[in-house]
Every structure is written in structure tokens, then in C-alpha cells.
PDB file of C-alpha atoms in Angstrom:
ATOM      1  CA  MET A   1     -41.497  40.104 -15.793  1.00  0.00           C
ATOM      2  CA  THR A   2     -37.887  38.089 -16.340  1.00  0.00           C
ATOM      3  CA  SER A   3     -35.815  38.094 -18.861  1.00  0.00           C
ATOM      4  CA  THR A   4     -34.976  35.234 -21.276  1.00  0.00           C
ATOM      5  CA  PRO A   5     -31.120  35.639 -20.345  1.00  0.00           C
ATOM      6  CA  VAL A   6     -31.696  36.466 -16.715  1.00  0.00           C
ATOM      7  CA  ARG A   7     -33.889  33.100 -17.136  1.00  0.00           C
ATOM      8  CA  LEU A   8     -30.859  31.208 -18.902  1.00  0.00           C
ATOM      9  CA  ILE A   9     -28.636  32.529 -16.329  1.00  0.00           C
ATOM     10  CA  PHE A  10     -30.568  30.736 -13.242  1.00  0.00           C
ATOM     11  CA  ALA A  11     -30.719  27.946 -14.903  1.00  0.00           C
ATOM     12  CA  VAL A  12     -26.822  27.568 -16.454  1.00  0.00           C
ATOM     13  CA  PHE A  13     -25.944  28.115 -12.240  1.00  0.00           C
ATOM     14  CA  LEU A  14     -29.080  25.638 -11.051  1.00  0.00           C
ATOM     15  CA  MET A  15     -27.097  22.727 -13.378  1.00  0.00           C
ATOM     16  CA  ALA A  16     -23.542  23.642 -12.470  1.00  0.00           C
ATOM     17  CA  LEU A  17     -24.544  23.984  -8.423  1.00  0.00           C
ATOM     18  CA  VAL A  18     -26.564  20.320  -8.786  1.00  0.00           C
ATOM     19  CA  GLY A  19     -23.548  19.475 -10.712  1.00  0.00           C
ATOM     20  CA  PHE A  20     -21.024  20.280  -7.540  1.00  0.00           C
ATOM     21  CA  TYR A  21     -23.061  18.282  -4.885  1.00  0.00           C
ATOM     22  CA  SER A  22     -23.610  15.104  -7.244  1.00  0.00           C
ATOM     23  CA  THR A  23     -19.480  15.703  -7.812  1.00  0.00           C
ATOM     24  CA  THR A  24     -18.630  16.456  -3.962  1.00  0.00           C
ATOM     25  CA  ALA A  25     -21.362  13.169  -2.698  1.00  0.00           C
ATOM     26  CA  ASP A  26     -19.347  11.056  -5.371  1.00  0.00           C
ATOM     27  CA  ALA A  27     -15.807  12.144  -3.397  1.00  0.00           C
ATOM     28  CA  ALA A  28     -17.306  11.358   0.288  1.00  0.00           C
ATOM     29  CA  ASP A  29     -18.659   8.287  -0.919  1.00  0.00           C
ATOM     30  CA  GLU A  30     -15.509   7.036  -2.734  1.00  0.00           C
ATOM     31  CA  ARG A  31     -13.861   7.857   0.585  1.00  0.00           C
ATOM     32  CA  GLU A  32     -16.233   5.472   2.643  1.00  0.00           C
ATOM     33  CA  TYR A  33     -15.622   2.279   4.304  1.00  0.00           C
ATOM     34  CA  VAL A  34     -16.714  -0.949   1.664  1.00  0.00           C
ATOM     35  CA  LEU A  35     -18.688  -3.473   3.151  1.00  0.00           C
ATOM     36  CA  GLY A  36     -17.142  -7.063   3.667  1.00  0.00           C
ATOM     37  CA  PRO A  37     -17.760  -9.668   5.009  1.00  0.00           C
ATOM     38  CA  GLY A  38     -17.196 -10.471   9.024  1.00  0.00           C
ATOM     39  CA  ASP A  39     -17.601  -7.173   9.776  1.00  0.00           C
ATOM     40  CA  ILE A  40     -19.753  -5.361  12.656  1.00  0.00           C
ATOM     41  CA  VAL A  41     -21.568  -2.954  12.566  1.00  0.00           C
ATOM     42  CA  ARG A  42     -23.872  -1.372  14.362  1.00  0.00           C
ATOM     43  CA  ILE A  43     -26.662   0.524  12.129  1.00  0.00           C
ATOM     44  CA  THR A  44     -28.941   3.483  14.112  1.00  0.00           C
ATOM     45  CA  VAL A  45     -31.557   5.104  12.714  1.00  0.00           C
ATOM     46  CA  PHE A  46     -32.635   9.195  14.358  1.00  0.00           C
ATOM     47  CA  GLN A  47     -35.085   9.148  16.557  1.00  0.00           C
ATOM     48  CA  ASN A  48     -36.327   5.611  16.505  1.00  0.00           C
ATOM     49  CA  PRO A  49     -34.150   3.869  19.655  1.00  0.00           C
ATOM     50  CA  ASP A  50     -35.478   0.939  18.893  1.00  0.00           C
ATOM     51  CA  LEU A  51     -34.861   0.105  15.712  1.00  0.00           C
ATOM     52  CA  THR A  52     -30.988  -0.083  16.892  1.00  0.00           C
ATOM     53  CA  THR A  53     -29.277  -2.562  15.379  1.00  0.00           C
ATOM     54  CA  GLU A  54     -25.412  -4.740  15.991  1.00  0.00           C
ATOM     55  CA  THR A  55     -24.815  -7.418  13.238  1.00  0.00           C
ATOM     56  CA  ARG A  56     -22.427  -9.138  11.704  1.00  0.00           C
ATOM     57  CA  VAL A  57     -21.871  -8.461   7.341  1.00  0.00           C
ATOM     58  CA  SER A  58     -21.762 -12.323   6.182  1.00  0.00           C
ATOM     59  CA  GLU A  59     -20.324 -14.505   4.177  1.00  0.00           C
ATOM     60  CA  SER A  60     -22.944 -13.932   1.292  1.00  0.00           C
ATOM     61  CA  GLY A  61     -22.340 -10.206   2.290  1.00  0.00           C
ATOM     62  CA  THR A  62     -25.507  -9.686   3.379  1.00  0.00           C
ATOM     63  CA  LEU A  63     -27.795  -8.597   7.258  1.00  0.00           C
ATOM     64  CA  THR A  64     -30.441  -9.028   9.866  1.00  0.00           C
ATOM     65  CA  PHE A  65     -32.097  -6.093  10.667  1.00  0.00           C
ATOM     66  CA  PRO A  66     -35.512  -4.774  11.873  1.00  0.00           C
ATOM     67  CA  LEU A  67     -38.437  -4.553  10.172  1.00  0.00           C
ATOM     68  CA  ILE A  68     -37.099  -5.522   6.754  1.00  0.00           C
ATOM     69  CA  GLY A  69     -34.539  -8.481   7.319  1.00  0.00           C
ATOM     70  CA  SER A  70     -31.661  -9.656   5.176  1.00  0.00           C
ATOM     71  CA  ILE A  71     -30.458  -7.098   3.166  1.00  0.00           C
ATOM     72  CA  GLN A  72     -27.377  -7.214   0.863  1.00  0.00           C
ATOM     73  CA  VAL A  73     -25.256  -4.140   1.625  1.00  0.00           C
ATOM     74  CA  GLY A  74     -21.501  -6.504   0.880  1.00  0.00           C
ATOM     75  CA  GLY A  75     -19.608  -3.692  -1.487  1.00  0.00           C
ATOM     76  CA  GLN A  76     -21.403  -1.776  -1.271  1.00  0.00           C
ATOM     77  CA  SER A  77     -19.806   2.224   0.990  1.00  0.00           C
ATOM     78  CA  THR A  78     -21.118   2.687   4.921  1.00  0.00           C
ATOM     79  CA  LEU A  79     -23.036   5.813   2.868  1.00  0.00           C
ATOM     80  CA  THR A  80     -24.719   3.821  -0.135  1.00  0.00           C
ATOM     81  CA  ALA A  81     -25.076   0.562   2.793  1.00  0.00           C
ATOM     82  CA  GLU A  82     -27.418   4.178   4.796  1.00  0.00           C
ATOM     83  CA  LYS A  83     -29.452   4.775   1.790  1.00  0.00           C
ATOM     84  CA  THR A  84     -30.301   1.589   0.414  1.00  0.00           C
ATOM     85  CA  ILE A  85     -31.244   0.810   4.185  1.00  0.00           C
ATOM     86  CA  ALA A  86     -33.205   4.709   4.829  1.00  0.00           C
ATOM     87  CA  ALA A  87     -34.506   3.470   1.289  1.00  0.00           C
ATOM     88  CA  ARG A  88     -36.172  -0.344   2.276  1.00  0.00           C
ATOM     89  CA  LEU A  89     -37.537   1.796   5.923  1.00  0.00           C
ATOM     90  CA  ARG A  90     -39.577   4.312   4.316  1.00  0.00           C
ATOM     91  CA  ASP A  91     -40.724   1.719   0.878  1.00  0.00           C
ATOM     92  CA  GLY A  92     -42.162   0.024   3.936  1.00  0.00           C
ATOM     93  CA  GLY A  93     -44.046   2.506   5.285  1.00  0.00           C
ATOM     94  CA  PHE A  94     -41.861   1.876   8.561  1.00  0.00           C
ATOM     95  CA  VAL A  95     -40.252   5.280   9.080  1.00  0.00           C
ATOM     96  CA  LEU A  96     -41.316   7.619   7.144  1.00  0.00           C
ATOM     97  CA  GLN A  97     -38.012  10.223   6.883  1.00  0.00           C
ATOM     98  CA  PRO A  98     -35.631   7.611   7.867  1.00  0.00           C
ATOM     99  CA  GLN A  99     -31.997   8.736   8.601  1.00  0.00           C
ATOM    100  CA  VAL A 100     -30.032   5.819   9.020  1.00  0.00           C
ATOM    101  CA  ASN A 101     -26.453   5.339  10.206  1.00  0.00           C
ATOM    102  CA  VAL A 102     -23.670   2.841   9.546  1.00  0.00           C
ATOM    103  CA  LEU A 103     -20.497   2.211  12.569  1.00  0.00           C
ATOM    104  CA  PRO A 104     -18.844  -0.217  11.653  1.00  0.00           C
ATOM    105  CA  LEU A 105     -17.213  -1.316  14.749  1.00  0.00           C
ATOM    106  CA  GLN A 106     -15.030  -4.755  13.957  1.00  0.00           C
ATOM    107  CA  ILE A 107     -12.820  -4.440  10.584  1.00  0.00           C
ATOM    108  CA  ARG A 108     -12.724  -7.514   8.844  1.00  0.00           C
ATOM    109  CA  GLY A 109     -14.153  -8.546   6.280  1.00  0.00           C
ATOM    110  CA  ASN A 110     -11.316  -6.338   3.710  1.00  0.00           C
ATOM    111  CA  GLN A 111      -7.901  -6.459   5.005  1.00  0.00           C
ATOM    112  CA  VAL A 112      -4.812  -6.372   3.832  1.00  0.00           C
ATOM    113  CA  ALA A 113      -1.402  -8.041   4.551  1.00  0.00           C
ATOM    114  CA  VAL A 114       1.548  -5.797   4.806  1.00  0.00           C
ATOM    115  CA  LEU A 115       3.950  -8.485   4.859  1.00  0.00           C
ATOM    116  CA  GLY A 116       8.515  -9.138   4.863  1.00  0.00           C
ATOM    117  CA  GLN A 117      11.386  -5.614   5.281  1.00  0.00           C
ATOM    118  CA  VAL A 118       7.952  -3.984   6.890  1.00  0.00           C
ATOM    119  CA  ASN A 119       8.651  -2.431  10.667  1.00  0.00           C
ATOM    120  CA  ARG A 120       5.308  -3.657  11.790  1.00  0.00           C
ATOM    121  CA  PRO A 121       3.816  -6.536   8.823  1.00  0.00           C
ATOM    122  CA  GLY A 122       0.442  -7.422  10.229  1.00  0.00           C
ATOM    123  CA  ARG A 123      -3.446  -7.324   8.386  1.00  0.00           C
ATOM    124  CA  PHE A 124      -4.933  -4.306   8.567  1.00  0.00           C
ATOM    125  CA  PRO A 125      -8.084  -3.324   8.071  1.00  0.00           C
ATOM    126  CA  LEU A 126      -9.002  -0.542   4.050  1.00  0.00           C
ATOM    127  CA  GLU A 127     -10.470   1.527   6.486  1.00  0.00           C
ATOM    128  CA  THR A 128     -11.836   3.959   3.242  1.00  0.00           C
ATOM    129  CA  ALA A 129     -12.022   2.566  -0.642  1.00  0.00           C
ATOM    130  CA  ASN A 130      -9.869   4.608  -2.058  1.00  0.00           C
ATOM    131  CA  LEU A 131      -6.999   3.468   0.297  1.00  0.00           C
ATOM    132  CA  ARG A 132      -3.421   3.407  -2.222  1.00  0.00           C
ATOM    133  CA  LEU A 133      -0.249   1.242  -1.772  1.00  0.00           C
ATOM    134  CA  THR A 134       1.767   3.851  -0.294  1.00  0.00           C
ATOM    135  CA  ASP A 135      -1.105   4.633   2.599  1.00  0.00           C
ATOM    136  CA  MET A 136      -0.305   0.843   3.597  1.00  0.00           C
ATOM    137  CA  LEU A 137       3.214   1.222   3.858  1.00  0.00           C
ATOM    138  CA  ALA A 138       3.226   3.891   6.436  1.00  0.00           C
ATOM    139  CA  THR A 139       0.050   2.145   8.315  1.00  0.00           C
ATOM    140  CA  ALA A 140       2.671  -0.623   8.655  1.00  0.00           C
ATOM    141  CA  GLY A 141       5.446   2.250  10.154  1.00  0.00           C
ATOM    142  CA  GLY A 142       7.205   2.120   6.787  1.00  0.00           C
ATOM    143  CA  ILE A 143       9.750  -0.106   4.392  1.00  0.00           C
ATOM    144  CA  ALA A 144      12.462  -1.632   7.299  1.00  0.00           C
ATOM    145  CA  ALA A 145      16.211  -1.003   6.276  1.00  0.00           C
ATOM    146  CA  THR A 146      16.825  -4.183   5.510  1.00  0.00           C
ATOM    147  CA  GLY A 147      14.083  -3.870   3.530  1.00  0.00           C
ATOM    148  CA  ALA A 148      13.702  -3.727  -0.865  1.00  0.00           C
ATOM    149  CA  ASP A 149      13.770  -0.153  -2.204  1.00  0.00           C
ATOM    150  CA  THR A 150      10.716  -2.729  -4.962  1.00  0.00           C
ATOM    151  CA  VAL A 151       7.691  -3.948  -3.430  1.00  0.00           C
ATOM    152  CA  VAL A 152       5.551  -6.619  -4.842  1.00  0.00           C
ATOM    153  CA  LEU A 153       1.352  -6.731  -4.679  1.00  0.00           C
ATOM    154  CA  ILE A 154      -0.557  -9.694  -5.113  1.00  0.00           C
ATOM    155  CA  GLY A 155      -4.400  -9.592  -5.807  1.00  0.00           C
ATOM    156  CA  MET A 156      -7.360 -10.026  -7.042  1.00  0.00           C
ATOM    157  CA  ARG A 157      -8.591  -7.412  -9.806  1.00  0.00           C
ATOM    158  CA  GLU A 158     -11.459  -8.411 -11.820  1.00  0.00           C
ATOM    159  CA  GLY A 159     -11.562 -12.469 -11.269  1.00  0.00           C
ATOM    160  CA  LYS A 160      -8.061 -12.118 -12.056  1.00  0.00           C
ATOM    161  CA  GLN A 161      -4.272 -12.945 -10.163  1.00  0.00           C
ATOM    162  CA  VAL A 162      -2.252  -9.714 -10.535  1.00  0.00           C
ATOM    163  CA  ARG A 163       1.262  -9.710  -9.625  1.00  0.00           C
ATOM    164  CA  ARG A 164       3.230  -6.270 -10.125  1.00  0.00           C
ATOM    165  CA  GLU A 165       6.293  -4.832  -8.550  1.00  0.00           C
ATOM    166  CA  ILE A 166       6.084  -0.814  -7.499  1.00  0.00           C
ATOM    167  CA  ASP A 167       9.919   0.991  -7.366  1.00  0.00           C
ATOM    168  CA  VAL A 168       8.944   2.301  -4.561  1.00  0.00           C
ATOM    169  CA  PRO A 169      11.699   5.158  -4.713  1.00  0.00           C
ATOM    170  CA  THR A 170      10.483   6.402  -8.292  1.00  0.00           C
ATOM    171  CA  LEU A 171       7.286   6.377  -6.940  1.00  0.00           C
ATOM    172  CA  PHE A 172       8.271   9.760  -5.405  1.00  0.00           C
ATOM    173  CA  ALA A 173      10.704  10.751  -7.469  1.00  0.00           C
ATOM    174  CA  SER A 174       8.064  11.387 -11.056  1.00  0.00           C
ATOM    175  CA  ALA A 175       4.935  13.122 -11.248  1.00  0.00           C
ATOM    176  CA  ASP A 176       2.568  10.314 -12.415  1.00  0.00           C
ATOM    177  CA  LEU A 177       2.019   9.026  -9.011  1.00  0.00           C
ATOM    178  CA  SER A 178       0.004   6.263 -11.559  1.00  0.00           C
ATOM    179  CA  ASN A 179       1.404   2.812  -9.930  1.00  0.00           C
ATOM    180  CA  ASP A 180       0.615   3.852  -6.432  1.00  0.00           C
ATOM    181  CA  LEU A 181      -2.078   1.584  -6.031  1.00  0.00           C
ATOM    182  CA  ARG A 182      -5.073   1.429  -5.737  1.00  0.00           C
ATOM    183  CA  LEU A 183      -5.650  -1.685  -3.176  1.00  0.00           C
ATOM    184  CA  SER A 184      -8.544  -3.894  -2.021  1.00  0.00           C
ATOM    185  CA  GLY A 185      -9.534  -6.494   0.500  1.00  0.00           C
ATOM    186  CA  GLY A 186      -7.155  -9.951   0.606  1.00  0.00           C
ATOM    187  CA  ASP A 187      -3.887  -7.439  -0.603  1.00  0.00           C
ATOM    188  CA  ILE A 188      -1.302  -8.596  -0.237  1.00  0.00           C
ATOM    189  CA  ILE A 189       2.104  -6.775   0.422  1.00  0.00           C
ATOM    190  CA  TYR A 190       5.123  -8.249   0.438  1.00  0.00           C
ATOM    191  CA  VAL A 191       8.932  -6.381   1.164  1.00  0.00           C
ATOM    192  CA  GLN A 192      12.180  -8.557   0.521  1.00  0.00           C
ATOM    193  CA  ARG A 193      15.171  -8.072   1.865  1.00  0.00           C
ATOM    194  CA  ALA A 194      17.142  -5.917  -0.123  1.00  0.00           C
ATOM    195  CA  PRO A 195      20.697  -6.687  -1.813  1.00  0.00           C
ATOM    196  CA  MET A 196      23.605  -7.364   0.389  1.00  0.00           C
ATOM    197  CA  TYR A 197      27.602  -7.492  -0.302  1.00  0.00           C
ATOM    198  CA  TYR A 198      30.157  -8.878   1.730  1.00  0.00           C
ATOM    199  CA  ILE A 199      33.584  -7.435   2.613  1.00  0.00           C
ATOM    200  CA  TYR A 200      36.088  -9.249   4.336  1.00  0.00           C
ATOM    201  CA  GLY A 201      39.888  -8.942   5.430  1.00  0.00           C
ATOM    202  CA  GLU A 202      41.951  -5.942   5.811  1.00  0.00           C
ATOM    203  CA  VAL A 203      39.124  -3.567   6.329  1.00  0.00           C
ATOM    204  CA  GLN A 204      38.841  -1.034   9.220  1.00  0.00           C
ATOM    205  CA  ARG A 205      34.789  -3.288   9.903  1.00  0.00           C
ATOM    206  CA  PRO A 206      34.155  -6.363   7.584  1.00  0.00           C
ATOM    207  CA  GLY A 207      30.558  -7.673   6.998  1.00  0.00           C
ATOM    208  CA  ALA A 208      27.848  -7.951   4.468  1.00  0.00           C
ATOM    209  CA  PHE A 209      26.541  -3.786   3.620  1.00  0.00           C
ATOM    210  CA  ARG A 210      23.185  -3.289   2.840  1.00  0.00           C
ATOM    211  CA  LEU A 211      24.201  -2.597  -1.632  1.00  0.00           C
ATOM    212  CA  GLU A 212      22.466   0.693  -2.604  1.00  0.00           C
ATOM    213  CA  ARG A 213      21.932   1.880  -6.286  1.00  0.00           C
ATOM    214  CA  ARG A 214      24.755   2.112  -8.457  1.00  0.00           C
ATOM    215  CA  MET A 215      26.513   2.203  -5.491  1.00  0.00           C
ATOM    216  CA  SER A 216      30.371   1.228  -7.382  1.00  0.00           C
ATOM    217  CA  VAL A 217      34.166  -0.957  -5.474  1.00  0.00           C
ATOM    218  CA  MET A 218      34.597   2.485  -4.310  1.00  0.00           C
ATOM    219  CA  GLN A 219      31.433   3.017  -2.269  1.00  0.00           C
ATOM    220  CA  GLY A 220      31.675  -0.485  -1.482  1.00  0.00           C
ATOM    221  CA  LEU A 221      35.165  -0.329   0.506  1.00  0.00           C
ATOM    222  CA  ALA A 222      34.011   3.149   2.016  1.00  0.00           C
ATOM    223  CA  THR A 223      30.600   2.314   3.757  1.00  0.00           C
ATOM    224  CA  GLY A 224      32.838  -0.210   5.415  1.00  0.00           C
ATOM    225  CA  GLY A 225      34.895   2.106   6.522  1.00  0.00           C
ATOM    226  CA  GLY A 226      38.528   1.973   3.952  1.00  0.00           C
ATOM    227  CA  THR A 227      40.495  -0.389   3.743  1.00  0.00           C
ATOM    228  CA  THR A 228      43.301  -0.795   8.048  1.00  0.00           C
ATOM    229  CA  LEU A 229      46.874   0.227   7.579  1.00  0.00           C
ATOM    230  CA  ARG A 230      47.981  -3.142   6.144  1.00  0.00           C
ATOM    231  CA  GLY A 231      45.483  -2.884   3.812  1.00  0.00           C
ATOM    232  CA  THR A 232      45.441  -2.340   0.050  1.00  0.00           C
ATOM    233  CA  THR A 233      42.722  -1.223  -2.503  1.00  0.00           C
ATOM    234  CA  ARG A 234      45.302  -2.889  -5.043  1.00  0.00           C
ATOM    235  CA  GLY A 235      44.744  -5.981  -5.797  1.00  0.00           C
ATOM    236  CA  LEU A 236      41.077  -6.502  -4.667  1.00  0.00           C
ATOM    237  CA  ARG A 237      39.475  -9.660  -5.660  1.00  0.00           C
ATOM    238  CA  ILE A 238      35.676 -10.076  -6.674  1.00  0.00           C
ATOM    239  CA  HIS A 239      33.985 -13.879  -5.525  1.00  0.00           C
ATOM    240  CA  ARG A 240      30.598 -13.541  -7.716  1.00  0.00           C
ATOM    241  CA  ARG A 241      28.455 -15.925  -8.391  1.00  0.00           C
ATOM    242  CA  ASP A 242      27.228 -16.347 -11.946  1.00  0.00           C
ATOM    243  CA  ALA A 243      23.901 -17.917 -12.935  1.00  0.00           C
ATOM    244  CA  GLU A 244      24.854 -22.083 -13.289  1.00  0.00           C
ATOM    245  CA  GLY A 245      26.332 -20.945  -9.927  1.00  0.00           C
ATOM    246  CA  ASN A 246      30.013 -20.424 -10.787  1.00  0.00           C
ATOM    247  CA  VAL A 247      31.867 -18.741  -8.473  1.00  0.00           C
ATOM    248  CA  GLN A 248      34.370 -16.824 -11.038  1.00  0.00           C
ATOM    249  CA  VAL A 249      36.902 -14.192  -9.221  1.00  0.00           C
ATOM    250  CA  PHE A 250      38.062 -11.092 -10.188  1.00  0.00           C
ATOM    251  CA  GLU A 251      40.202  -7.983 -10.306  1.00  0.00           C
ATOM    252  CA  PRO A 252      37.652  -5.481 -10.303  1.00  0.00           C
ATOM    253  CA  LYS A 253      38.163  -1.817 -10.859  1.00  0.00           C
ATOM    254  CA  LEU A 254      37.279   0.695  -8.460  1.00  0.00           C
ATOM    255  CA  ASP A 255      34.345   2.787 -10.649  1.00  0.00           C
ATOM    256  CA  ASP A 256      32.609  -1.439 -11.611  1.00  0.00           C
ATOM    257  CA  LEU A 257      29.721  -1.001 -10.187  1.00  0.00           C
ATOM    258  CA  LEU A 258      29.574  -3.629  -7.373  1.00  0.00           C
ATOM    259  CA  GLN A 259      25.696  -6.960  -8.197  1.00  0.00           C
ATOM    260  CA  ALA A 260      24.254  -8.541  -5.121  1.00  0.00           C
ATOM    261  CA  ASP A 261      25.793 -11.264  -2.590  1.00  0.00           C
ATOM    262  CA  ASP A 262      28.295 -10.382  -4.349  1.00  0.00           C
ATOM    263  CA  VAL A 263      32.097 -10.307  -1.746  1.00  0.00           C
ATOM    264  CA  ILE A 264      34.464  -8.077  -1.286  1.00  0.00           C
ATOM    265  CA  HIS A 265      38.475  -9.296  -0.857  1.00  0.00           C
ATOM    266  CA  VAL A 266      40.949  -7.178   1.125  1.00  0.00           C
ATOM    267  CA  ARG A 267      44.227  -8.084   0.924  1.00  0.00           C
ATOM    268  CA  GLU A 268      47.128  -7.105   2.597  1.00  0.00           C
ATOM    269  CA  SER A 269      49.633  -4.712   1.755  1.00  0.00           C
ATOM    270  CA  LEU A 270      53.424  -6.340   0.588  1.00  0.00           C
ATOM    271  CA  PHE A 271      54.783  -3.159   1.353  1.00  0.00           C
TER     272      PHE A 271
END
């Protein structure tokens, strides 16, 4: 006769085992692709080749399958859709123990547009339900050299339009990845052009340059190769536009911080 402590230990073990498999199933379901309008899928039923069907998810999120007719799958993961179709086949008495597989052939319903200063702009599918912002940036080839550090995400959440600005370097510098947002179909990711500053006059490489964070006037000059033999850092001038659009001209200190669209003029030495 099994003792009470042994039975209790066995019961606890069974509960832990069920909890483990439930958690694993939830995690697997989260990784599955979520079906959306316009997707084309192939549905197969094990040992029932006559039921193999290629069909399109309609704008209302339904598809048509032999024997069971129209079925709602929009917004479901492929794993959930398999269970839904299997349940309809079993409950209708068409297949005793159906093993259903749903394979997306063309993903059109859940796509994200990545625009602006990325290496490969375009529209990309959400291949899993838990795809994050950084995953999609990587799919688009990463931020281009001309791209800003801040990424704009526009989309719909709970029926409301949202707009978020995400500082990518700060995201990776901290242990808090809460701003690595989960994406939804229809989201737009926009990477704007990085802020620039300009140098002209007696410098080695006059032109436009990317403005890095907390870049000083001295660092800006160094990026331009420094002054020529005829140039001097004395009497530097910065042309800066204020909030009203008026241009202010002043002499900066070398450790002053540059701002976006500043124009540095390096004068010729008089001696």
C-alpha cells in the first residue's frame, strides 16, 4: 500500500510536470507566426492527402477548408489554427484523430514597413509573434551610416494610434530592454537622417559631417582633418540658426558643444 507522503510527492511531481509542458506550449505558441488577411497557407492532414488545401486568408480573417467550410483563423498563431481545424474535423466526425499542419506559403497580412536611413528599406513579414524592433532593424540591414540614433515607431495598439521614439544606443547600453518593443502587423519604423554640421574655410576636408553625441568644436575640427597650414583656430566663427530661423554668428570656445546644422568657419591666419 502506497504511503501518504509518497502519494503526495507523486502528486506534486505530476503538477510540476503538467505546469512545465503548459509553459513550454505557451512559449512555442508565442513563437509561431500569427495569420493575417492576405496570407496564403497550405493545410495538410496526416494520412488524408485528399484534404490537402492551399487557400488564402480573407480580409475578415477566414479561410475555407473541405468538409468544415469557413473557419476563423485571423489573429491566430499557426499552432492555434491547427488545433482549431483539427477540433472542427474531429467534432464533425470527419477524421477520428486529425493531425493538422498549417504552413504559410506567402506572408502578406502581417508586415512591417521599415523606411528612411536603413541599408535595405522595404516591407518585411512578421515571421513570429514575438518579433522585436531590433529584430526588424536587423532584417532591414541595420541603420545606415547616415541614419540617426533615434528610431520612430508608429502603429496601432488597442485601437489607438501610438508613436514612440526609441534611442537605440541607450537601449543596448542598459540592461532594460523594455523599449525593444514587440511589433504588430501594420507598424511603421522610420529612421531619420542623422544630424549634421558643416565646416568650410581653411580646413583639410571641408564639407558636411555627422554630428555625434556631445561633440565639441575641437572634435568637429578634428573630424574635418584639422586646419590647413594657413588656417588657425583663433577667430573661429559658428553660424547657428535660432528657433525663429535667424542666423546668429559668434566665436565659440573649443570645448563648446556643437548643435545640429552648425556651420563652422575656419579663418586664415594673418601671420
